[in-house]
Coordinates of C-alpha atoms and ligand atoms in Angstrom, one line a residue:
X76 CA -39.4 51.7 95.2
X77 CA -40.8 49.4 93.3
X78 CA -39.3 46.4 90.7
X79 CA -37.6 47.5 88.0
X80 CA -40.2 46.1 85.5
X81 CA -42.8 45.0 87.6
X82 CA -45.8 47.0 87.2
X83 CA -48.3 46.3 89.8
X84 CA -52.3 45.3 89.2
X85 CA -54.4 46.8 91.4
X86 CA -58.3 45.5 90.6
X87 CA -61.1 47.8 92.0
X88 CA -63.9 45.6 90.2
X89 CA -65.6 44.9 93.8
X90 CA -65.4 48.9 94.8
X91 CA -65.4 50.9 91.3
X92 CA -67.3 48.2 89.2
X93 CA -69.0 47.4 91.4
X94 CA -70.5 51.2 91.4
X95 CA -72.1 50.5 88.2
X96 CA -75.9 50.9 87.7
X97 CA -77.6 47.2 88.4
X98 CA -74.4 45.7 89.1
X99 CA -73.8 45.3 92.9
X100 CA -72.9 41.5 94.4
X101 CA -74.1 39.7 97.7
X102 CA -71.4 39.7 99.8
X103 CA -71.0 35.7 99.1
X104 CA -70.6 36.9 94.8
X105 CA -68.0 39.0 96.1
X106 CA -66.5 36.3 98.0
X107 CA -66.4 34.4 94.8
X108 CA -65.1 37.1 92.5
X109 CA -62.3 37.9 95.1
X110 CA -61.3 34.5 95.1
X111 CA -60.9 34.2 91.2
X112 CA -58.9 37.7 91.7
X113 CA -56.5 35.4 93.4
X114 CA -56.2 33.1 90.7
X115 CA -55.5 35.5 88.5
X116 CA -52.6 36.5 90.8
X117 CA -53.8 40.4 90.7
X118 CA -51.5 42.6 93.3
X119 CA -54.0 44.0 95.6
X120 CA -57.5 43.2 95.3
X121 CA -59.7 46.7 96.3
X122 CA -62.4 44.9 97.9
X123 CA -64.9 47.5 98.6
X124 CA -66.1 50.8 100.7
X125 CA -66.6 49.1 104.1
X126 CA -68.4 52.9 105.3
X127 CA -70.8 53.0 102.9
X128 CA -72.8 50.0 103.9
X129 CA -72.4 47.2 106.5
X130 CA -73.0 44.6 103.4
X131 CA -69.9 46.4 101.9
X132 CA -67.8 46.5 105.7
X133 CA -68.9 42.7 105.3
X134 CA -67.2 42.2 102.3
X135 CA -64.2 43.3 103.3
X136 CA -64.1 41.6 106.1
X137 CA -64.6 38.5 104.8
X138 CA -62.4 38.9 101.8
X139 CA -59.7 39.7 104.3
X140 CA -60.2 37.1 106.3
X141 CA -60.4 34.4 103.3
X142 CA -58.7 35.2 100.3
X143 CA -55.1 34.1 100.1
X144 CA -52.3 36.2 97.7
X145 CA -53.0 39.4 97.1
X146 CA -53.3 43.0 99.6
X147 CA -57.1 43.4 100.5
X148 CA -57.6 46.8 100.5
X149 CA -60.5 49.1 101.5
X150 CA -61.7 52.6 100.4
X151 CA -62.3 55.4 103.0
X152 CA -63.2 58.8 102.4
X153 CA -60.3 61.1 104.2
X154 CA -62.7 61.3 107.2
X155 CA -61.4 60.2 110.2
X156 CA -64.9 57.5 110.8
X157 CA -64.6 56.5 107.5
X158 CA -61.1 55.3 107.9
X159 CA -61.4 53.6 111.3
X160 CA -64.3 52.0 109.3
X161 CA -62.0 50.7 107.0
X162 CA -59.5 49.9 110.0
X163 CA -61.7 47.5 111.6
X164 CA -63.3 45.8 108.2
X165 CA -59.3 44.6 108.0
X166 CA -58.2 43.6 110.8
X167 CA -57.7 40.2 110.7
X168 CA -56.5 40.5 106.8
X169 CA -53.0 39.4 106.7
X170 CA -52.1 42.2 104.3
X171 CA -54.5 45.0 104.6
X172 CA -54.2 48.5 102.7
X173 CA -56.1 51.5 103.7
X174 CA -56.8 53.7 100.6
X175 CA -57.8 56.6 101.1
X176 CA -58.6 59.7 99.0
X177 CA -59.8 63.5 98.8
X178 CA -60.8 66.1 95.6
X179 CA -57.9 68.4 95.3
X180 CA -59.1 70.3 92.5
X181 CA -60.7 73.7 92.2
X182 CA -63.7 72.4 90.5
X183 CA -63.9 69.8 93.7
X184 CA -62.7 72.2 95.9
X185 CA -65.0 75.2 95.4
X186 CA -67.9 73.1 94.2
X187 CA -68.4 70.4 95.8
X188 CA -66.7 70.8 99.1
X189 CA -66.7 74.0 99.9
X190 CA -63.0 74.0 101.2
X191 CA -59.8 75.9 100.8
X192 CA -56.8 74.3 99.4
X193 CA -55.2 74.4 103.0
X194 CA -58.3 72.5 104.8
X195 CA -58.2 70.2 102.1
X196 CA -54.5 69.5 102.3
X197 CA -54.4 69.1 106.3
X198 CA -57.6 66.3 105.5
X199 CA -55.0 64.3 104.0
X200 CA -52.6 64.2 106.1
X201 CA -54.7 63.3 108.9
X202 CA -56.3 60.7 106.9
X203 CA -52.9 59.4 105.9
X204 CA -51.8 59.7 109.4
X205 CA -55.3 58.0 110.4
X206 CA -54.7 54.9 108.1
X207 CA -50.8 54.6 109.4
X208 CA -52.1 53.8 113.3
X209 CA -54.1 50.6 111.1
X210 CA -51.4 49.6 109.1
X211 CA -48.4 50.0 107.1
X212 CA -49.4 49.9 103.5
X213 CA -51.5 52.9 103.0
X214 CA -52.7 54.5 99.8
X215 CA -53.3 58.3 98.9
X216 CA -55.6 59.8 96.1
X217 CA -55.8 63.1 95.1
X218 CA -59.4 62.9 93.4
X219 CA -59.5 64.4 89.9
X220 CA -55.6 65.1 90.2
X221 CA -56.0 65.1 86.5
X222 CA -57.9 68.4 86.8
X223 CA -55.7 69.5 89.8
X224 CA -53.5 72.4 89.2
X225 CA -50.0 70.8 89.3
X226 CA -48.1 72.9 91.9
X227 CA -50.7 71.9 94.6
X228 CA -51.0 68.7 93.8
X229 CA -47.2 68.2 94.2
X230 CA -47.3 70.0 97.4
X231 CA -50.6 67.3 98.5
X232 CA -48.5 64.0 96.9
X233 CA -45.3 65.4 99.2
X234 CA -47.3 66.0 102.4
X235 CA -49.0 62.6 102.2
X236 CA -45.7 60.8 101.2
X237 CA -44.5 62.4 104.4
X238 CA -47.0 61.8 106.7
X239 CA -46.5 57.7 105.6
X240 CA -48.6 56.9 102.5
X241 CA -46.5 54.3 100.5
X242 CA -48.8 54.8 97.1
X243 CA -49.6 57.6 96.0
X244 CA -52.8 57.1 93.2
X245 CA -53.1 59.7 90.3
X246 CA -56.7 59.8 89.2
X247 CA -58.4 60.9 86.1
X248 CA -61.3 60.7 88.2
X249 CA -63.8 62.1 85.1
X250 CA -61.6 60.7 82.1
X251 CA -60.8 64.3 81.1
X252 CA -56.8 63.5 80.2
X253 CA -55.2 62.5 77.0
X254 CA -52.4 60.2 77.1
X255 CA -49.0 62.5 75.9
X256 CA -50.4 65.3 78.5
X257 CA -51.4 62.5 81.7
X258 CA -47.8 60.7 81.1
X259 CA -46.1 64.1 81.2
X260 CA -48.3 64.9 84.8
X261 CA -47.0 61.6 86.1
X262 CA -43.2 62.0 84.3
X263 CA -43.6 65.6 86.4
X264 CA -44.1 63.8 90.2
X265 CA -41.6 61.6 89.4
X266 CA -39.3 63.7 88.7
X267 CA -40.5 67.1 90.5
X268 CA -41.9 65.6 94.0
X269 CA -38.7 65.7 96.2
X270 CA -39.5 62.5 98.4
X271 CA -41.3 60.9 95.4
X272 CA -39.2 57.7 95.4
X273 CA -40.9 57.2 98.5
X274 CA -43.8 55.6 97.1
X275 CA -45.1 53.7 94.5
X276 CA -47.0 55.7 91.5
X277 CA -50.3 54.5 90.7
X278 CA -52.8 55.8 88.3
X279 CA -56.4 55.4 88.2
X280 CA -57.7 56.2 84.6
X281 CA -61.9 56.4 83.7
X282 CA -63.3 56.0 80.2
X283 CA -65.2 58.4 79.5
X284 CA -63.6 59.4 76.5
X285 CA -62.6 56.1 75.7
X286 CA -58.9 56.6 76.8
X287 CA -58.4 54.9 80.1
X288 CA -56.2 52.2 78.8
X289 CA -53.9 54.5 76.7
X290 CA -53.7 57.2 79.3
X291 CA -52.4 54.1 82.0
X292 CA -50.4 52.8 79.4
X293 CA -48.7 56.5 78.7
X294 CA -48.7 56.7 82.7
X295 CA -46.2 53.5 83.0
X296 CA -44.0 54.7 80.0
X297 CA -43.5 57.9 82.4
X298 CA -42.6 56.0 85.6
X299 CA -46.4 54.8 87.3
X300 CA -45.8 51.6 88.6
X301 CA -49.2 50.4 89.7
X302 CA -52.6 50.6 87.2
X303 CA -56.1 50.3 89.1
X304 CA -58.7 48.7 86.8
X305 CA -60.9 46.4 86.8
X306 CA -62.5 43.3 84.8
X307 CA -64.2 44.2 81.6
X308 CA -63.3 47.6 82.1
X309 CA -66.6 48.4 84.4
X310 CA -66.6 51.3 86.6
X311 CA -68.4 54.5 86.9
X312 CA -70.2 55.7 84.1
X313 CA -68.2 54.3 80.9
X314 CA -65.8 52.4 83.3
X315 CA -62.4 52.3 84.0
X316 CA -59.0 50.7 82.8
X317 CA -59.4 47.1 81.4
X318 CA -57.3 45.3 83.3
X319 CA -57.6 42.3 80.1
X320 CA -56.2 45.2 78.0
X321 CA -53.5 46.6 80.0
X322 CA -51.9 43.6 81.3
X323 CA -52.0 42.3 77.8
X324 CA -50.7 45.2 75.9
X325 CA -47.8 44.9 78.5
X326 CA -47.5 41.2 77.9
X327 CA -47.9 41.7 74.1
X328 CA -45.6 44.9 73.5
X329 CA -43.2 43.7 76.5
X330 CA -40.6 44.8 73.6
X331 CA -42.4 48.2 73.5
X332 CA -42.9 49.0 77.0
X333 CA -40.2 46.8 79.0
X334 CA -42.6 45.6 82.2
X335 CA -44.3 42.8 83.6
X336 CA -47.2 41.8 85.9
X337 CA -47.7 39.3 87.9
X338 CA -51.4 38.2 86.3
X339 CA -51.4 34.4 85.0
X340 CA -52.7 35.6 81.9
X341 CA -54.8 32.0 81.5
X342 CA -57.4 33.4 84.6
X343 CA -58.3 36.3 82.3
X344 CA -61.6 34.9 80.2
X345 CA -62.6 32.8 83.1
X346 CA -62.6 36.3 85.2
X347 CA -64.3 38.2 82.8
X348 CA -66.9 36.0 82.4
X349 CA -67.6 35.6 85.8
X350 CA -67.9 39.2 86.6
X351 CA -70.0 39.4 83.5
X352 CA -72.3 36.9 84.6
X353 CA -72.6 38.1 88.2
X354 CA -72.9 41.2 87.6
X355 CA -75.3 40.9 84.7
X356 CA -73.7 42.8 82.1
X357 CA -72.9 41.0 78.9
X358 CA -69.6 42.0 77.2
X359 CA -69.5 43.9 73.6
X360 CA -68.4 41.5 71.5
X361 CA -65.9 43.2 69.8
X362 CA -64.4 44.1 73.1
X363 CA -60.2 43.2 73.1
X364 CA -59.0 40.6 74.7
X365 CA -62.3 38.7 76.4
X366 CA -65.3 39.5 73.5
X367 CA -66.7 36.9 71.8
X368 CA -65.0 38.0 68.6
X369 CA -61.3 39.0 70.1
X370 CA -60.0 35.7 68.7
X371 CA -62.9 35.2 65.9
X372 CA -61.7 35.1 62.1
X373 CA -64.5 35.6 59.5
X374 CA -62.8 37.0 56.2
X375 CA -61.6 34.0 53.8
X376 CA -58.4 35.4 53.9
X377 CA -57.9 35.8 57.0
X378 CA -59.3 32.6 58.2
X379 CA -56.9 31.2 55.2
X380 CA -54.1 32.9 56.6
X381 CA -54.8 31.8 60.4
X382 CA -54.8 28.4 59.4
X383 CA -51.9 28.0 57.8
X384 CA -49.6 29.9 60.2
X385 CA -51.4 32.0 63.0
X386 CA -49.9 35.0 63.4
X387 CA -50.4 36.0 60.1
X388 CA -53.8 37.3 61.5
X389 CA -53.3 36.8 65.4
X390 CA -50.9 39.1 67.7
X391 CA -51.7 36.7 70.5
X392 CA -52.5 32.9 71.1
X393 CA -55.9 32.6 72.6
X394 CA -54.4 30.0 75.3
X395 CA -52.8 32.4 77.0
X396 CA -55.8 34.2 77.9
X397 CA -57.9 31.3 78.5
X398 CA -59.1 30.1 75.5
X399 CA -59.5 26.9 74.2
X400 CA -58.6 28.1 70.2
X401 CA -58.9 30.6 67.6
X402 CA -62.6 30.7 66.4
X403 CA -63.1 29.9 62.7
X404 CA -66.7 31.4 62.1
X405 CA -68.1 30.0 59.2
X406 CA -70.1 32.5 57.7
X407 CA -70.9 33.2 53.4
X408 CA -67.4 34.5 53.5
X409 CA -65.8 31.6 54.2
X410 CA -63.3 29.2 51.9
X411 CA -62.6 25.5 51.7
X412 CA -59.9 25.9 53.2
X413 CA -62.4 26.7 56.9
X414 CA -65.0 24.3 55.9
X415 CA -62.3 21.3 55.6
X416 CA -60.5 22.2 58.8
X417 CA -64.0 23.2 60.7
X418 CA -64.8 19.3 59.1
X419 CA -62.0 17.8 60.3
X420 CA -62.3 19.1 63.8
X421 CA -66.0 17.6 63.8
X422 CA -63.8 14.5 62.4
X423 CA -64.6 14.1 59.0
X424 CA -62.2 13.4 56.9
X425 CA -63.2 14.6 53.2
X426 CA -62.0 14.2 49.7
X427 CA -62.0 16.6 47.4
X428 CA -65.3 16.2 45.4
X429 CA -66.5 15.8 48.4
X430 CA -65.5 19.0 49.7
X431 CA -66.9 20.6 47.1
X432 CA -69.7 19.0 47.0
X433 CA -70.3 19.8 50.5
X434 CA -68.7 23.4 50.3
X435 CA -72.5 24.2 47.5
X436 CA -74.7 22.6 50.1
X437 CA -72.6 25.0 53.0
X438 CA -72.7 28.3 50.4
X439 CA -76.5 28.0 49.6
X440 CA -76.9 27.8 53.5
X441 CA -74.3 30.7 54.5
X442 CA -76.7 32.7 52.5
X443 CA -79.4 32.3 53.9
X444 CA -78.0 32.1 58.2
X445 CA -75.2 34.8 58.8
X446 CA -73.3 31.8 60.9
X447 CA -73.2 28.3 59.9
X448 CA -72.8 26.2 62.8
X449 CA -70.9 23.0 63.8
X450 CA -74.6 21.6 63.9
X451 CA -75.6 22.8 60.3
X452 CA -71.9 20.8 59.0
X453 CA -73.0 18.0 60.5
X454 CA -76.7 18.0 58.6
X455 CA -75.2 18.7 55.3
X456 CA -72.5 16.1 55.9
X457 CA -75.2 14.0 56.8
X458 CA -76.4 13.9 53.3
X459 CA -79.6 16.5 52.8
X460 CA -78.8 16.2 49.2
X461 CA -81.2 16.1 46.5
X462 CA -81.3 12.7 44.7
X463 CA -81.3 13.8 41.0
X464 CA -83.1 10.6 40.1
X465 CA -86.0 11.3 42.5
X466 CA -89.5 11.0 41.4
X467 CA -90.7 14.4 42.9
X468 CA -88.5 18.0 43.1
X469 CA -89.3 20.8 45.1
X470 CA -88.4 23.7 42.6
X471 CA -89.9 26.2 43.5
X472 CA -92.3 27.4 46.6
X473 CA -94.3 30.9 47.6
X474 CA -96.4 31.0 50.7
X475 CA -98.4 33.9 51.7
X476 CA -99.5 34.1 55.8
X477 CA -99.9 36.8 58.5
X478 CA -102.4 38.7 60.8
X479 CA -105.5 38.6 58.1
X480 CA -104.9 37.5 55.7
X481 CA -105.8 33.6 54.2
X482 CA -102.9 31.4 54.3
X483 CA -101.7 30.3 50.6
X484 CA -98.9 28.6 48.9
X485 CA -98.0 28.1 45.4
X486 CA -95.6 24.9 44.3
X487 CA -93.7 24.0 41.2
X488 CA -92.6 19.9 41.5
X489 CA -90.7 18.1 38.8
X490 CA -92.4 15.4 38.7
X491 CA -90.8 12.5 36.5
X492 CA -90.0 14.4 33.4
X493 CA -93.0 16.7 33.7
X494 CA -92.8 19.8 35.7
X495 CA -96.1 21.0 37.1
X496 CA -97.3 24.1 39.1
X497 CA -100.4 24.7 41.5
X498 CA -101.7 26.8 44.2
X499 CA -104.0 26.5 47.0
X500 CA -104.9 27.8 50.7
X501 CA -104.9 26.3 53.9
X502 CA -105.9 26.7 58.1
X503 CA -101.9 27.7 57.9
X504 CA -98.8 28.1 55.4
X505 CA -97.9 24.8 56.0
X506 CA -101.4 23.3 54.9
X507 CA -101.8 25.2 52.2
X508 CA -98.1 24.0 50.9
X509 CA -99.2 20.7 51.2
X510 CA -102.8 21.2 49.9
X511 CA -100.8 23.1 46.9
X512 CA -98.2 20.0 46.9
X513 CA -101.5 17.1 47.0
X514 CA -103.2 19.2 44.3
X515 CA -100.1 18.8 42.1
X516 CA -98.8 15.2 42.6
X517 CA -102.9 14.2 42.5
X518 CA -102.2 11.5 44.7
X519 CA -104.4 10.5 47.7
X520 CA -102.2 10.5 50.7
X521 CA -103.1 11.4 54.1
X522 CA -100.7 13.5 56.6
X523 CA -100.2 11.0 59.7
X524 CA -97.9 12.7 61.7
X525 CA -96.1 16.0 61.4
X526 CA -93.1 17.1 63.7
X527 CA -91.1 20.3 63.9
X528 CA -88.3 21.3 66.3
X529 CA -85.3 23.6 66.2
X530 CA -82.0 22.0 65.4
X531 CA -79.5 24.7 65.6
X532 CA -79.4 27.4 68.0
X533 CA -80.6 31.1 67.0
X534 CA -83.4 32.9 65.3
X535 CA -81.7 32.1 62.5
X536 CA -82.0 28.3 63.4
X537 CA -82.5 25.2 61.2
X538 CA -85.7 23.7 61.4
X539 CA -86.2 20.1 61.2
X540 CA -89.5 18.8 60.1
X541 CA -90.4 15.2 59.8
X542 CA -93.6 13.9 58.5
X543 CA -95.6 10.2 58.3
X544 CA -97.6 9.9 55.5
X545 CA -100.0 7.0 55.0
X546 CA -101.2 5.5 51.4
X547 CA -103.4 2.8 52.4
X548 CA -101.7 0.6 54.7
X549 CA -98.1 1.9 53.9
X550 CA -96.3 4.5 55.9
X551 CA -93.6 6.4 55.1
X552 CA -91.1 9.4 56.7
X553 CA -90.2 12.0 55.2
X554 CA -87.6 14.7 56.5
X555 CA -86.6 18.3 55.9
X556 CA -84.4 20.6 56.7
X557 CA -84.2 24.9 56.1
X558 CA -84.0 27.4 57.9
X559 CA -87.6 28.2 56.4
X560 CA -89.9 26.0 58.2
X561 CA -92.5 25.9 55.3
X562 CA -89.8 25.3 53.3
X563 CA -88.4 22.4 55.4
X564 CA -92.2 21.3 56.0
X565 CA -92.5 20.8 52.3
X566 CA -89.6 19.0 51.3
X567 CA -90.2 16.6 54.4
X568 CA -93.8 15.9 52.5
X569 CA -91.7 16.1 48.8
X570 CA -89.0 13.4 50.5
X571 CA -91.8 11.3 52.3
X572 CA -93.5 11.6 48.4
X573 CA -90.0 10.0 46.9
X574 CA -90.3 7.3 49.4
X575 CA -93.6 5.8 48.3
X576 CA -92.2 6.2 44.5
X577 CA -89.2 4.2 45.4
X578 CA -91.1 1.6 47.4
X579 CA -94.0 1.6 44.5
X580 CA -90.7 1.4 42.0
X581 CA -89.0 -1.4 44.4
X582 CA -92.1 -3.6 44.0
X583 CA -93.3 -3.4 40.4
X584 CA -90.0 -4.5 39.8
X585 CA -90.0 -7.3 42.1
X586 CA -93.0 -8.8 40.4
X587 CA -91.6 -8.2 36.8
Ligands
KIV198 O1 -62.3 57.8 90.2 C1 -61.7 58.1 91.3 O2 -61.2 59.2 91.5 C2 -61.9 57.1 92.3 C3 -61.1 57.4 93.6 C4 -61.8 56.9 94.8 C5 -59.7 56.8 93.4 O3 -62.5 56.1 92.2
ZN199 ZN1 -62.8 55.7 90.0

């Protein structure tokens, strides 16, 4: 029935997903998400459960009425009200699918609904039957056929086939399957269902033991022509097939597996992060495809390798899922080789003493922030080097505060040639450094202004301190930055300290 090597997408994020604890939409949210389905070019868009609330039958509705591409579809229980539910909630869509669906195994059967395998059979037919007076493309799921003893769910998939369904789902409703045994079930229709070529062969796959991508994948080597699954792999419980993973393992291993979708592969972060963000769940980072990571390099060698011809580290460009570029993180573990392109990018253009010179200043910060940040390159650029021929040097500082206890510091300046140490407490840290820092340089300066405020993002953020100080009638600033605030407090006062020297040095040797 279907292309040769077309395998057809079939997203269920607005009905499965959309199941998940804390994540249901407004109908206008759903309205939003369906219309970046579209963009993404999915096949049939399963756009919600129009008899299990009048919010979801709104949904539907409106989906079908305003989203242009793909088959709106709608989920009805095989119960006659539910599907003339789903009937009406697609009327006006100009390609409506009724999918409809029933347990067929024993563990359904005998304990949940209390029904024979007969009763249960004749409910699908009529429900098929049902869904045929709405429209022509209707859908048939034998719940937990993964669990369903094989020789009845043949007989179910024939009857429905019969009575007009034109796909017939396979779900792993629980995620019980592993891949070799699900793509031998689905090999087994194919071949063993008499008027099987009669529909398309879809599978629906859950996570719950974190095989629902492998088992769909296994399902399309075996002849399934349709995968349901949905954005960020949400669903029930641990979720269901990523669609970002299948489509790009097909995309990926086309050599491998030998089919294509129709998904513009570009739509795929911008999907995933809208879902995330409407539906409030954030995505693991590490997750394929659309986690923050997927397309992060942190070793040196690898980030060495990516740079100098991509795929040494990179099975897949991160354009074609959206992305602006790989992602260099800069981190302790990084080379020169990721500072001077991460520098470049930010535009600077750096020799080599220069590189190294900046590559210390970037190594003694990677050490102490797991990330460095564009923000922190452009700060050491900047020049927070120490002048070796300053008057004052910060060598060494301890500072004791908390819940108790008095606040306490203890410095060690060079100061000219000499190098002297003292201690001394404060109303906070940061006093008592500079009480500590006055006591040593035995100068009397007064603290006119002190500002602090986070310059990179994080808990791990620098903080940039600048200070006034006032001898007399001269002022001078002094800056800081660590990602120690007392630390950065102090050598704002140490650099305000080397100001006054050099203005003190500047004059003397004016009036020589
Ligand atoms: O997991 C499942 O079996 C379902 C059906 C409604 C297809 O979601
Ligand atoms: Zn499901």
């Amino acid at each position: 029935m279907a292309d040769d090597n077309r395998v057809f997408i079939f997203d269920t994020t607005l009905r499965d997903a959309e199941q998940t604890p804390g994540a249901s939409l407004k109908v206008n949210e759903k309205l939003e998400v369906a219309h970046q389905l579209a963009r993404l070019n999915v096949d049939i868009i399963e756009a919600g459960f129009p008899i299990s609330s009048n919010e979801d039958f709104e949904a539907v509705r409106r989906i079908g009425q305003e989203v242009v591409g793909p088959v709106i579809c709608g989920l009805a229980r095989a119960v006659l009200k539910d599907i003339d539910r789903a009937g009406e909630a697609l009327q006006d869509a100009p390609k409506p699918r009724i999918h409809t669906f029933i347990g067929t195994s024993e563990i359904h059967l005998k304990g949940q609904m209390r029904k024979d395998q007969e009763q249960v059979l004749n409910m699908a037919v009529a429900a098929v039957e049902r869904a045929k007076s709405y429209c022509a493309d209707v859908e048939f799921s034998p719940m937990d056929a993964a669990r369903t003893e094989p020789g009845y769910l043949f007989e179910v998939i024939e009857a429905t086939i019969a009575a007009g369904a034109t796909t017939i789902n396979i779900p792993d409703t629980v995620g019980y399957a592993v891949p070799e045994e699900f793509g031998a079930l689905i090999g087994r229709i194919i071949a063993e269902v008499p008027n099987s070529d009669q529909a398309i062969i879809s599978v629906h796959c859950h996570d719950d033991l974190g095989m629902a991508v492998i088992n769909a994948l296994a399902a399309v080597k075996n002849g399934a022509r349709q995968v349901e699954c949905t954005i960020n792999g949400l669903g029930e419980r641990a979720g269901n097939t990523a669609l970002e993973e299948v489509v790009m393992a097909l995309k990926t291993r086309q050599d491998y597996f030998g089919y294509d979708t129709g998904v513009v592969s570009q739509e795929i972060v911008p999907s995933s992060r809208l879902v995330s963000r409407l539906m409030g769940i954030a995505v693991q980072p590490n997750k394929a495809i659309v986690g923050a990571n997927a397309f992060a390099h942190s070793s040196g060698i690898h980030q060495d390798g990516v740079l100098k011809q991509r795929d040494t580290f990179e099975i897949m460009d991160p354009k074609i899922v959206g992305l602006d570029d790989t992602e260099i993180v800069l981190t302790a573990r990084s080379g020169r080789a990721a500072l001077r392109h991460r520098l470049e990018v930010l535009g600077y253009e750096v020799e080599q003493d220069e590189l190294d010179r900046i590559y210390e200043d970037f190594v003694e910060l990677a050490d102490k922030k797991k990330e460095v940040f564009d923000e922190d390159l452009v700060e050491i650029v900047g020049g927070e080097t120490v002048d070796a021929t300053a008057h004052y040097e910060l060598q060494y500082l301890h500072s004791v505060s908390g819940t108790g206890t008095v606040p306490s510091a203890t410095v060690r300046l060079r100061i000219g040639d000499e190098t002297v140490q003292q201690s001394a407490w404060g109303d906070g840290p940061v006093d008592a450094a500079y009480a500590a820092i006055g006591q040593a340089t035995g100068s009397d300066i007064q603290l006119a202004d002190y500002a602090i405020r986070a310059i990179t993002s994080g808990s791990q953020a620098l903080g940039e301190v600048t200070v006034h100080l006032a001898r007399g009638d001269e002022k001078v600033r002094g800056r800081g930055v660590s990602t120690d605030v007392i630390e950065a407090s102090a050598k704002a006062y140490v650099d305000a300290l080397n100001r006054l020297a050099a203005k003190a040095a500047k004059e003397e040797h004016q009036t020589v």
